[in-house]
mmCIF file of C-alpha atoms in Angstrom:
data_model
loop_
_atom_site.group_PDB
_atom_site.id
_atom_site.type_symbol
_atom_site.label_atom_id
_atom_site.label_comp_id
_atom_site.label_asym_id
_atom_site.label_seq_id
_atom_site.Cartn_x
_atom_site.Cartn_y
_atom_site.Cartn_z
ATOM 1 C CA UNK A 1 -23.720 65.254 140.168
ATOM 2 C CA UNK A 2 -22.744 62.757 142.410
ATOM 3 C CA UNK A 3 -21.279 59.130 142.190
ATOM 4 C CA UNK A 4 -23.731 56.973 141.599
ATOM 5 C CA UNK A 5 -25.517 59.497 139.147
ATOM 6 C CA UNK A 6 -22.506 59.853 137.312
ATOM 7 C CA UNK A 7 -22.010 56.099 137.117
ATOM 8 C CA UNK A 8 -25.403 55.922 136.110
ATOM 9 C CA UNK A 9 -24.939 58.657 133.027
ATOM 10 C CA UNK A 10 -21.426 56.782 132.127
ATOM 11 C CA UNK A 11 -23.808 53.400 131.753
ATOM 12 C CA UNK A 12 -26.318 54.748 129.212
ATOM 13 C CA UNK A 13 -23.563 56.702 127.400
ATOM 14 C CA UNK A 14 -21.440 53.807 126.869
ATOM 15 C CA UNK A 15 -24.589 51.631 125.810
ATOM 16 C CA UNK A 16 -26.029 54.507 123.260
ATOM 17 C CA UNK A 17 -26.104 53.173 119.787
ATOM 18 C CA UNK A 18 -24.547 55.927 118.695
ATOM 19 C CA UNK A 19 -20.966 56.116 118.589
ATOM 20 C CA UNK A 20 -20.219 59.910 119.613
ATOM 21 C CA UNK A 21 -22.192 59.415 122.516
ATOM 22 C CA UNK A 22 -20.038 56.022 123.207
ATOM 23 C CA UNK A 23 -17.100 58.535 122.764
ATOM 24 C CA UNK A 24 -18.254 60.707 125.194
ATOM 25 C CA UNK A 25 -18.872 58.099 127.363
ATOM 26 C CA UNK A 26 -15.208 56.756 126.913
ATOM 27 C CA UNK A 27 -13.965 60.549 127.653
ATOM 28 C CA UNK A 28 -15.995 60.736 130.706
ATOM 29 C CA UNK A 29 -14.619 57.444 132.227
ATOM 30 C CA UNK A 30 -10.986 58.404 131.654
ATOM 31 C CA UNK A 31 -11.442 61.526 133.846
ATOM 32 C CA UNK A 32 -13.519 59.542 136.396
ATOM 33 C CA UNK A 33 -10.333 57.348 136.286
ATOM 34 C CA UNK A 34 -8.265 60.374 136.788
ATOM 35 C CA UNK A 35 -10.335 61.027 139.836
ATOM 36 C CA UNK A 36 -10.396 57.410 141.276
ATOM 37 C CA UNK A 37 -13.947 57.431 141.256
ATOM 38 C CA UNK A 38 -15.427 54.137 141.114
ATOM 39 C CA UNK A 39 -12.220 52.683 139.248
ATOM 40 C CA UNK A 40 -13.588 48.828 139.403
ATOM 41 C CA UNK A 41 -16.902 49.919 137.795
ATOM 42 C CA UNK A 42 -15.851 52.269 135.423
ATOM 43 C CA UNK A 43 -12.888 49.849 134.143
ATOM 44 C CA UNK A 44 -15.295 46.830 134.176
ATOM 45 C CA UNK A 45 -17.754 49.386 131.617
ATOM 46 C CA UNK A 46 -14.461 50.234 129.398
ATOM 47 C CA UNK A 47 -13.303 46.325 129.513
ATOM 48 C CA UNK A 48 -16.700 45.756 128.186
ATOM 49 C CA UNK A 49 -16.764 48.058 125.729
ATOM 50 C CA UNK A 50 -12.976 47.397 124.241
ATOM 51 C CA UNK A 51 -14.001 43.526 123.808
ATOM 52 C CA UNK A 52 -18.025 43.605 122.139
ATOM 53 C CA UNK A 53 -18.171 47.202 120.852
ATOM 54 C CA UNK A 54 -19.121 46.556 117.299
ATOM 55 C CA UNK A 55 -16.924 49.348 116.219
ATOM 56 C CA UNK A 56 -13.428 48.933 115.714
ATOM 57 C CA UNK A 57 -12.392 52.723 116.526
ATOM 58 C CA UNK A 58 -14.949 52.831 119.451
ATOM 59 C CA UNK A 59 -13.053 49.589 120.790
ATOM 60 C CA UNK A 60 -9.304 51.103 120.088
ATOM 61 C CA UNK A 61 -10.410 54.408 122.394
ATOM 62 C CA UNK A 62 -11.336 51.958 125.072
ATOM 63 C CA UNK A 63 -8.550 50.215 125.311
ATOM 64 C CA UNK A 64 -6.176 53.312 125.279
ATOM 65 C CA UNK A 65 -8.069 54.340 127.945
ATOM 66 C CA UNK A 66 -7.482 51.229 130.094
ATOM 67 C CA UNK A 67 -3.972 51.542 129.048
ATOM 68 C CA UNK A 68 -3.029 55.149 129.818
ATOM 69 C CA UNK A 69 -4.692 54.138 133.480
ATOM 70 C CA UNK A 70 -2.563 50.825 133.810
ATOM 71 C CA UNK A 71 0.545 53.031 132.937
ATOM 72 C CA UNK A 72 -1.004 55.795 135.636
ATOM 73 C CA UNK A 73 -1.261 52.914 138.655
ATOM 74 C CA UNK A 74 1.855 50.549 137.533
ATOM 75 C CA UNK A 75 4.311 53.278 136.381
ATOM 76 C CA UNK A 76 7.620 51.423 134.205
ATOM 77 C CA UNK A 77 10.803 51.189 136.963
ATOM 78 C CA UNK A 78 13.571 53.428 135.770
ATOM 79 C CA UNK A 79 16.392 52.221 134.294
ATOM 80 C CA UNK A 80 19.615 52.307 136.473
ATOM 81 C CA UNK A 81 22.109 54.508 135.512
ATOM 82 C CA UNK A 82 24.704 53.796 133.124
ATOM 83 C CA UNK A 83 27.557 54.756 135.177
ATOM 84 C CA UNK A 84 26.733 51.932 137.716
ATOM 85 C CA UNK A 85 27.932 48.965 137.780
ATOM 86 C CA UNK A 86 28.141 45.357 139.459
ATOM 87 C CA UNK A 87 31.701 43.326 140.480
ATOM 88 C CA UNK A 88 31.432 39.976 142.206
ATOM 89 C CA UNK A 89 34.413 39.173 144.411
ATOM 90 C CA UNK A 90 36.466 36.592 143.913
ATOM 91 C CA UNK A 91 36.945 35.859 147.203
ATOM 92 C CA UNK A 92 33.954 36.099 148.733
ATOM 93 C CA UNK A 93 31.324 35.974 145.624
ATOM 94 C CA UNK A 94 29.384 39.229 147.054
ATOM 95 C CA UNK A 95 28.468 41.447 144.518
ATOM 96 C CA UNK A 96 29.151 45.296 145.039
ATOM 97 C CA UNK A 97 28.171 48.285 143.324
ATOM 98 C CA UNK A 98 30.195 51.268 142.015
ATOM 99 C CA UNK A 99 29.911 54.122 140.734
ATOM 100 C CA UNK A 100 32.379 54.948 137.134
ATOM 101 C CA UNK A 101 32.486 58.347 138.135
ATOM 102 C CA UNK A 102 34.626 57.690 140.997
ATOM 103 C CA UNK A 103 36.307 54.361 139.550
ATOM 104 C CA UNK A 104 37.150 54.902 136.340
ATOM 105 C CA UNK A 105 38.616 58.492 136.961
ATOM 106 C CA UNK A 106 42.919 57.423 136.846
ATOM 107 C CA UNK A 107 43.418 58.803 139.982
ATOM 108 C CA UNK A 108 45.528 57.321 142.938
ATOM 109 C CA UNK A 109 47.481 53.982 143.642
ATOM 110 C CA UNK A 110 44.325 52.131 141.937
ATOM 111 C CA UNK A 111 46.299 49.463 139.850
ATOM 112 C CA UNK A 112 44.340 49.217 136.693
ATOM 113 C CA UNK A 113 44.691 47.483 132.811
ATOM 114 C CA UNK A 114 43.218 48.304 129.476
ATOM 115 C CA UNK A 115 41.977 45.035 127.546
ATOM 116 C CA UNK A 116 40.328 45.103 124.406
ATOM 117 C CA UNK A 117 37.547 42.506 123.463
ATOM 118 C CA UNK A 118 34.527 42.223 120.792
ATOM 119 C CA UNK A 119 36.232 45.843 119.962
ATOM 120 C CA UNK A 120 35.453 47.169 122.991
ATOM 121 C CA UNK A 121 38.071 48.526 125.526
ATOM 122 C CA UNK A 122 37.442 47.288 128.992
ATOM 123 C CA UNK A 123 39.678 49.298 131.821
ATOM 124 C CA UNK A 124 40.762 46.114 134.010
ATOM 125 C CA UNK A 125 40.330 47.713 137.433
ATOM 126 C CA UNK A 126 41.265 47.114 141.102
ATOM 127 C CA UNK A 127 38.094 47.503 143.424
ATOM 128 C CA UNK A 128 37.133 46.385 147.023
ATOM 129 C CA UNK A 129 34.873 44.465 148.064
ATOM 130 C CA UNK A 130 32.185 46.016 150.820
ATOM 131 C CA UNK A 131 31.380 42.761 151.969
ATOM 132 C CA UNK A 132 34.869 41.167 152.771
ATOM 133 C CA UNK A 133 37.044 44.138 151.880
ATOM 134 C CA UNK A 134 39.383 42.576 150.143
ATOM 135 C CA UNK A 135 40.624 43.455 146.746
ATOM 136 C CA UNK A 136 40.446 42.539 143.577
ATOM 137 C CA UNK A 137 40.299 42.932 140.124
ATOM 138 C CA UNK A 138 36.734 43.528 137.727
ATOM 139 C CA UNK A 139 36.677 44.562 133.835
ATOM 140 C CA UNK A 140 34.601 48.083 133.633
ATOM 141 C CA UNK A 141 33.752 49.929 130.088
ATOM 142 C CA UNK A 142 34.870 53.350 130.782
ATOM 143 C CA UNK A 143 34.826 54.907 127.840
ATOM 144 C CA UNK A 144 33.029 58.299 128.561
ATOM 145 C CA UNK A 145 34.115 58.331 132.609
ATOM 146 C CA UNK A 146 38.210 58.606 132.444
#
């Protein structure tokens, strides 16, 4: 079957006055959707459909549809990780990223604090700055990367 036949076919299902066939319909545009065919069309049918569709259910399936797509094309951003973390310098007001992994560790001559506020325990760390490379010193919540 090709495009415009299909397109055609998706019309009169999604107009039928019977609701299974309106289901079918709605099926049949989420895997055109899937396959990028005709996405402006076959969204403008569904957008249709989830807004004067006299049937409440019939109107829900639509608008999943629409949404599982939107999710497909505009996927959420990712969280950062946990374990990194921002510092702006004192000095310099550039803010650098670290990693706790390699902070928080107590290894070296790092000269480092332990302060505890809203009952949380903040590790009072010495860092550099990338930007001016100067030192200085940034509260970090390590608990979970000593």
């Amino acid at each position: 079957m090709t495009n415009p036949e299909r397109l055609t076919q998706l019309r009169q299902m999604l107009a039928s006055h019977l609701i299974r066939e309106r289901q079918a319909g709605i099926k049949m545009a989420a895997e055109m959707l899937v396959k990028d065919l005709q996405r402006d069309e076959v969204r403008a049918q569904l957008e249709n459909l989830s807004q004067n569709d006299p049937i409440n259910m019939v109107k829900d399936e639509a608008r999943k549809v629409l949404a599982a797509d939107n999710a497909r094309l505009n996927p959420a951003l990712a969280a950062p990780p946990d374990y990194v973390f921002g510092a702006k310098c004192q000095h310099c007001h550039h803010i650098t990223y670290f990693d706790k992994r390699k902070v928080c560790p107590n290894q070296g001559n790092v000269t480092r604090g332990v302060i505890r506020r809203d009952g949380q325990e903040l590790d009072n760390i010495q860092v550099t700055c990338e930007h001016c490379s100067k030192d200085f010193m940034t509260l970090v919540p390590c608990k979970g990367y000593k």
